[in-house]
PDB file of C-alpha atoms in Angstrom:
ATOM      1  CA  UNK A 424      62.588  92.467  95.123  1.00  0.00           C
ATOM      2  CA  UNK A 425      59.771  92.014  92.623  1.00  0.00           C
ATOM      3  CA  UNK A 426      58.986  88.332  92.017  1.00  0.00           C
ATOM      4  CA  UNK A 427      59.735  88.510  88.267  1.00  0.00           C
ATOM      5  CA  UNK A 428      63.385  89.424  89.023  1.00  0.00           C
ATOM      6  CA  UNK A 429      64.152  86.900  91.773  1.00  0.00           C
ATOM      7  CA  UNK A 430      65.059  84.183  89.262  1.00  0.00           C
ATOM      8  CA  UNK A 431      67.963  86.392  88.121  1.00  0.00           C
ATOM      9  CA  UNK A 432      69.267  86.887  91.631  1.00  0.00           C
ATOM     10  CA  UNK A 433      71.170  83.622  91.944  1.00  0.00           C
ATOM     11  CA  UNK A 434      69.091  82.381  94.845  1.00  0.00           C
ATOM     12  CA  UNK A 435      70.355  79.096  96.231  1.00  0.00           C
ATOM     13  CA  UNK A 436      67.548  76.718  97.118  1.00  0.00           C
ATOM     14  CA  UNK A 437      67.849  73.850  99.611  1.00  0.00           C
ATOM     15  CA  UNK A 438      68.124  71.366  96.732  1.00  0.00           C
ATOM     16  CA  UNK A 439      70.847  73.441  95.071  1.00  0.00           C
ATOM     17  CA  UNK A 440      72.712  73.800  98.365  1.00  0.00           C
ATOM     18  CA  UNK A 441      72.666  70.012  98.795  1.00  0.00           C
ATOM     19  CA  UNK A 442      74.315  69.625  95.377  1.00  0.00           C
ATOM     20  CA  UNK A 443      76.922  72.260  96.254  1.00  0.00           C
ATOM     21  CA  UNK A 444      77.725  70.453  99.523  1.00  0.00           C
ATOM     22  CA  UNK A 445      78.037  67.151  97.667  1.00  0.00           C
ATOM     23  CA  UNK A 446      80.372  68.785  95.120  1.00  0.00           C
ATOM     24  CA  UNK A 447      82.632  70.313  97.793  1.00  0.00           C
ATOM     25  CA  UNK A 448      82.771  67.187  99.944  1.00  0.00           C
ATOM     26  CA  UNK A 449      83.834  65.197  96.875  1.00  0.00           C
ATOM     27  CA  UNK A 450      86.774  67.535  96.235  1.00  0.00           C
ATOM     28  CA  UNK A 451      85.299  70.595  94.526  1.00  0.00           C
ATOM     29  CA  UNK A 452      85.995  74.226  95.321  1.00  0.00           C
ATOM     30  CA  UNK A 453      83.347  76.924  95.760  1.00  0.00           C
ATOM     31  CA  UNK A 454      83.897  80.662  96.198  1.00  0.00           C
ATOM     32  CA  UNK A 455      81.171  82.519  98.106  1.00  0.00           C
ATOM     33  CA  UNK A 456      81.164  86.336  97.982  1.00  0.00           C
ATOM     34  CA  UNK A 457      78.999  88.923  99.730  1.00  0.00           C
ATOM     35  CA  UNK A 458      75.545  88.346 101.147  1.00  0.00           C
ATOM     36  CA  UNK A 459      75.418  84.589 100.441  1.00  0.00           C
ATOM     37  CA  UNK A 460      78.330  83.900 102.793  1.00  0.00           C
ATOM     38  CA  UNK A 461      76.269  83.565 105.974  1.00  0.00           C
ATOM     39  CA  UNK A 462      73.910  81.149 104.212  1.00  0.00           C
ATOM     40  CA  UNK A 463      76.960  79.101 103.196  1.00  0.00           C
ATOM     41  CA  UNK A 464      78.228  79.103 106.780  1.00  0.00           C
ATOM     42  CA  UNK A 465      74.891  77.750 107.963  1.00  0.00           C
ATOM     43  CA  UNK A 466      74.546  75.206 105.161  1.00  0.00           C
ATOM     44  CA  UNK A 467      78.002  73.760 105.840  1.00  0.00           C
ATOM     45  CA  UNK A 468      77.522  73.997 109.619  1.00  0.00           C
ATOM     46  CA  UNK A 469      80.684  76.080 109.983  1.00  0.00           C
ATOM     47  CA  UNK A 470      81.847  77.337 113.380  1.00  0.00           C
ATOM     48  CA  UNK A 471      81.361  80.985 112.394  1.00  0.00           C
ATOM     49  CA  UNK A 472      78.697  83.542 113.240  1.00  0.00           C
ATOM     50  CA  UNK A 473      77.814  87.029 112.077  1.00  0.00           C
ATOM     51  CA  UNK A 474      80.163  89.333 113.997  1.00  0.00           C
ATOM     52  CA  UNK A 475      77.695  92.225 113.659  1.00  0.00           C
ATOM     53  CA  UNK A 476      74.552  90.282 114.600  1.00  0.00           C
ATOM     54  CA  UNK A 477      71.849  92.444 116.131  1.00  0.00           C
ATOM     55  CA  UNK A 478      73.422  95.825 115.393  1.00  0.00           C
ATOM     56  CA  UNK A 479      70.988  98.308 113.872  1.00  0.00           C
ATOM     57  CA  UNK A 480      71.994 101.056 111.452  1.00  0.00           C
ATOM     58  CA  UNK A 481      72.301 103.475 114.340  1.00  0.00           C
ATOM     59  CA  UNK A 482      75.164 101.321 115.744  1.00  0.00           C
ATOM     60  CA  UNK A 483      76.812 100.071 112.532  1.00  0.00           C
ATOM     61  CA  UNK A 484      76.427 101.370 108.989  1.00  0.00           C
ATOM     62  CA  UNK A 485      79.141 101.342 106.316  1.00  0.00           C
ATOM     63  CA  UNK A 486      77.462 101.929 102.934  1.00  0.00           C
ATOM     64  CA  UNK A 487      79.854 101.699 100.017  1.00  0.00           C
ATOM     65  CA  UNK A 488      83.167 102.662 101.609  1.00  0.00           C
ATOM     66  CA  UNK A 489      86.767 101.516 101.310  1.00  0.00           C
ATOM     67  CA  UNK A 490      88.241  99.839 104.409  1.00  0.00           C
ATOM     68  CA  UNK A 491      91.717  98.590 105.297  1.00  0.00           C
ATOM     69  CA  UNK A 492      91.980  94.861 105.972  1.00  0.00           C
ATOM     70  CA  UNK A 493      94.918  92.818 107.255  1.00  0.00           C
ATOM     71  CA  UNK A 494      95.718  89.804 105.061  1.00  0.00           C
ATOM     72  CA  UNK A 495      97.671  86.583 105.526  1.00  0.00           C
ATOM     73  CA  UNK A 496      99.634  86.537 102.232  1.00  0.00           C
ATOM     74  CA  UNK A 497     100.841  82.998 103.004  1.00  0.00           C
ATOM     75  CA  UNK A 498      97.366  81.556 102.439  1.00  0.00           C
ATOM     76  CA  UNK A 499      96.883  80.287  98.856  1.00  0.00           C
ATOM     77  CA  UNK A 500      93.795  82.462  98.278  1.00  0.00           C
ATOM     78  CA  UNK A 501      95.851  85.565  99.178  1.00  0.00           C
ATOM     79  CA  UNK A 502      98.883  84.652  97.070  1.00  0.00           C
ATOM     80  CA  UNK A 503     100.616  87.760  95.746  1.00  0.00           C
ATOM     81  CA  UNK A 504      98.858  90.140  98.126  1.00  0.00           C
ATOM     82  CA  UNK A 505     100.349  92.523 100.646  1.00  0.00           C
ATOM     83  CA  UNK A 506      99.830  92.195 104.401  1.00  0.00           C
ATOM     84  CA  UNK A 507      97.352  95.074 104.284  1.00  0.00           C
ATOM     85  CA  UNK A 508      94.946  96.012 101.529  1.00  0.00           C
ATOM     86  CA  UNK A 509      91.887  98.087 100.867  1.00  0.00           C
ATOM     87  CA  UNK A 510      88.521  96.413 100.232  1.00  0.00           C
ATOM     88  CA  UNK A 511      85.190  97.795  99.119  1.00  0.00           C
ATOM     89  CA  UNK A 512      82.645  97.298 101.899  1.00  0.00           C
ATOM     90  CA  UNK A 513      78.888  97.816 101.621  1.00  0.00           C
ATOM     91  CA  UNK A 514      77.397  96.615 104.918  1.00  0.00           C
ATOM     92  CA  UNK A 515      78.797  93.210 104.042  1.00  0.00           C
ATOM     93  CA  UNK A 516      78.931  90.164 106.305  1.00  0.00           C
ATOM     94  CA  UNK A 517      81.934  89.706 108.580  1.00  0.00           C
ATOM     95  CA  UNK A 518      82.570  86.683 110.730  1.00  0.00           C
ATOM     96  CA  UNK A 519      83.306  85.762 114.309  1.00  0.00           C
ATOM     97  CA  UNK A 520      85.152  82.458 114.497  1.00  0.00           C
ATOM     98  CA  UNK A 521      84.150  79.853 117.024  1.00  0.00           C
ATOM     99  CA  UNK A 522      86.722  78.436 119.447  1.00  0.00           C
ATOM    100  CA  UNK A 523      86.874  75.220 117.398  1.00  0.00           C
ATOM    101  CA  UNK A 524      87.247  76.942 114.011  1.00  0.00           C
ATOM    102  CA  UNK A 525      90.898  75.980 113.433  1.00  0.00           C
ATOM    103  CA  UNK A 526      90.226  72.376 114.427  1.00  0.00           C
ATOM    104  CA  UNK A 527      87.398  72.281 111.870  1.00  0.00           C
ATOM    105  CA  UNK A 528      89.575  73.560 109.009  1.00  0.00           C
ATOM    106  CA  UNK A 529      88.535  77.233 109.105  1.00  0.00           C
ATOM    107  CA  UNK A 530      91.400  79.691 108.595  1.00  0.00           C
ATOM    108  CA  UNK A 531      91.126  83.483 108.608  1.00  0.00           C
ATOM    109  CA  UNK A 532      92.736  85.055 105.548  1.00  0.00           C
ATOM    110  CA  UNK A 533      91.573  88.674 105.829  1.00  0.00           C
ATOM    111  CA  UNK A 534      90.451  90.489 108.978  1.00  0.00           C
ATOM    112  CA  UNK A 535      89.933  93.923 110.475  1.00  0.00           C
ATOM    113  CA  UNK A 536      92.755  94.501 112.947  1.00  0.00           C
ATOM    114  CA  UNK A 537      92.080  98.103 113.967  1.00  0.00           C
ATOM    115  CA  UNK A 538      89.150 100.112 115.251  1.00  0.00           C
ATOM    116  CA  UNK A 539      89.554 102.675 112.454  1.00  0.00           C
ATOM    117  CA  UNK A 540      89.723 100.786 109.115  1.00  0.00           C
ATOM    118  CA  UNK A 541      87.980 103.540 107.100  1.00  0.00           C
ATOM    119  CA  UNK A 542      90.102 104.721 104.149  1.00  0.00           C
ATOM    120  CA  UNK A 543      87.465 106.430 101.989  1.00  0.00           C
ATOM    121  CA  UNK A 544      83.759 107.087 102.428  1.00  0.00           C
ATOM    122  CA  UNK A 545      81.994 107.142 105.769  1.00  0.00           C
ATOM    123  CA  UNK A 546      81.151 104.737 108.522  1.00  0.00           C
ATOM    124  CA  UNK A 547      79.020 104.622 111.645  1.00  0.00           C
ATOM    125  CA  UNK A 548      80.475 102.214 114.212  1.00  0.00           C
ATOM    126  CA  UNK A 549      83.565 101.216 112.232  1.00  0.00           C
ATOM    127  CA  UNK A 550      85.267 100.286 115.511  1.00  0.00           C
ATOM    128  CA  UNK A 551      82.870  97.328 115.786  1.00  0.00           C
ATOM    129  CA  UNK A 552      84.700  95.652 112.902  1.00  0.00           C
ATOM    130  CA  UNK A 553      87.869  95.188 114.963  1.00  0.00           C
ATOM    131  CA  UNK A 554      88.528  91.498 115.481  1.00  0.00           C
ATOM    132  CA  UNK A 555      86.109  90.380 112.756  1.00  0.00           C
ATOM    133  CA  UNK A 556      87.138  88.247 109.800  1.00  0.00           C
ATOM    134  CA  UNK A 557      86.178  89.100 106.229  1.00  0.00           C
ATOM    135  CA  UNK A 558      87.830  86.304 104.205  1.00  0.00           C
ATOM    136  CA  UNK A 559      88.012  82.614 105.146  1.00  0.00           C
ATOM    137  CA  UNK A 560      89.778  79.555 103.714  1.00  0.00           C
ATOM    138  CA  UNK A 561      87.898  76.407 104.754  1.00  0.00           C
ATOM    139  CA  UNK A 562      88.596  72.714 104.260  1.00  0.00           C
ATOM    140  CA  UNK A 563      85.376  70.712 103.850  1.00  0.00           C
ATOM    141  CA  UNK A 564      85.598  66.989 103.227  1.00  0.00           C
ATOM    142  CA  UNK A 565      87.961  66.587 100.278  1.00  0.00           C
ATOM    143  CA  UNK A 566      87.133  70.082  99.010  1.00  0.00           C
ATOM    144  CA  UNK A 567      87.535  73.740  99.712  1.00  0.00           C
ATOM    145  CA  UNK A 568      85.399  76.786 100.440  1.00  0.00           C
ATOM    146  CA  UNK A 569      86.607  80.340 100.075  1.00  0.00           C
ATOM    147  CA  UNK A 570      84.209  82.675 101.853  1.00  0.00           C
ATOM    148  CA  UNK A 571      84.546  86.431 101.263  1.00  0.00           C
ATOM    149  CA  UNK A 572      82.192  88.852 102.982  1.00  0.00           C
ATOM    150  CA  UNK A 573      83.490  92.111 101.447  1.00  0.00           C
ATOM    151  CA  UNK A 574      82.716  92.946  97.822  1.00  0.00           C
ATOM    152  CA  UNK A 575      86.008  91.680  96.361  1.00  0.00           C
ATOM    153  CA  UNK A 576      84.627  91.934  92.814  1.00  0.00           C
ATOM    154  CA  UNK A 577      83.261  95.488  93.061  1.00  0.00           C
ATOM    155  CA  UNK A 578      84.107  97.428  89.862  1.00  0.00           C
ATOM    156  CA  UNK A 579      87.398  99.384  89.899  1.00  0.00           C
ATOM    157  CA  UNK A 580      88.133  98.475  93.524  1.00  0.00           C
ATOM    158  CA  UNK A 581      88.522  94.934  92.257  1.00  0.00           C
ATOM    159  CA  UNK A 582      91.950  95.651  90.839  1.00  0.00           C
ATOM    160  CA  UNK A 583      93.401  95.070  94.298  1.00  0.00           C
ATOM    161  CA  UNK A 584      91.003  92.384  95.507  1.00  0.00           C
ATOM    162  CA  UNK A 585      90.331  90.314  92.379  1.00  0.00           C
ATOM    163  CA  UNK A 586      93.270  88.151  93.452  1.00  0.00           C
ATOM    164  CA  UNK A 587      91.028  86.619  96.109  1.00  0.00           C
ATOM    165  CA  UNK A 588      88.629  85.446  93.388  1.00  0.00           C
ATOM    166  CA  UNK A 589      91.248  84.377  90.854  1.00  0.00           C
ATOM    167  CA  UNK A 590      93.400  82.612  93.458  1.00  0.00           C
ATOM    168  CA  UNK A 591      90.294  80.757  94.611  1.00  0.00           C
ATOM    169  CA  UNK A 592      89.608  79.659  91.051  1.00  0.00           C
ATOM    170  CA  UNK A 593      93.234  78.610  90.553  1.00  0.00           C
ATOM    171  CA  UNK A 594      93.194  76.724  93.851  1.00  0.00           C
ATOM    172  CA  UNK A 595      90.302  74.646  92.569  1.00  0.00           C
ATOM    173  CA  UNK A 596      92.687  73.141  90.034  1.00  0.00           C
ATOM    174  CA  UNK A 597      95.682  72.748  92.357  1.00  0.00           C
ATOM    175  CA  UNK A 598      96.714  69.606  94.126  1.00  0.00           C
ATOM    176  CA  UNK A 599      95.481  69.769  97.728  1.00  0.00           C
ATOM    177  CA  UNK A 600      98.869  68.697  99.053  1.00  0.00           C
ATOM    178  CA  UNK A 601     100.596  71.620  97.318  1.00  0.00           C
ATOM    179  CA  UNK A 602      98.220  74.194  98.822  1.00  0.00           C
ATOM    180  CA  UNK A 603      99.441  73.824 102.419  1.00  0.00           C
TER     181      UNK A 603
END
């Protein structure tokens, strides 16, 4: 990206990330969407890794397609959603949870349960998504992180997935005890 446009990109610096961590630990809520999610996982030292790490485009490539994801509608960030839904996916991050994820407050909310999630578009290696997680609900200190790899705010596709964003915003104002 040309240097003159990087300031418009929403780049999170180390100093900014420290302030975000302080905010969340004190009880704030932050929603991460898309490419910044892996940086958030690293910054908060979460027990998650990139499920597709090391795969080249010849092994995995899903550019701008609609995929079916399984959802836990009992999680506050998925309130009002069905158990399956379509999400827009553009080579987005997906997560592999560590063995200690649940103990560290990391809950999967949306995941790819089949080896053929493609609903519209095209995909190379779509079967590699099986078992990966796309949406996470994470307790951090007194606060909350909602981490969403797929493009849940992508134009018209958002009609079905905007609930992830809006529920995350609403959850930021909810009493923690009423969320679980």
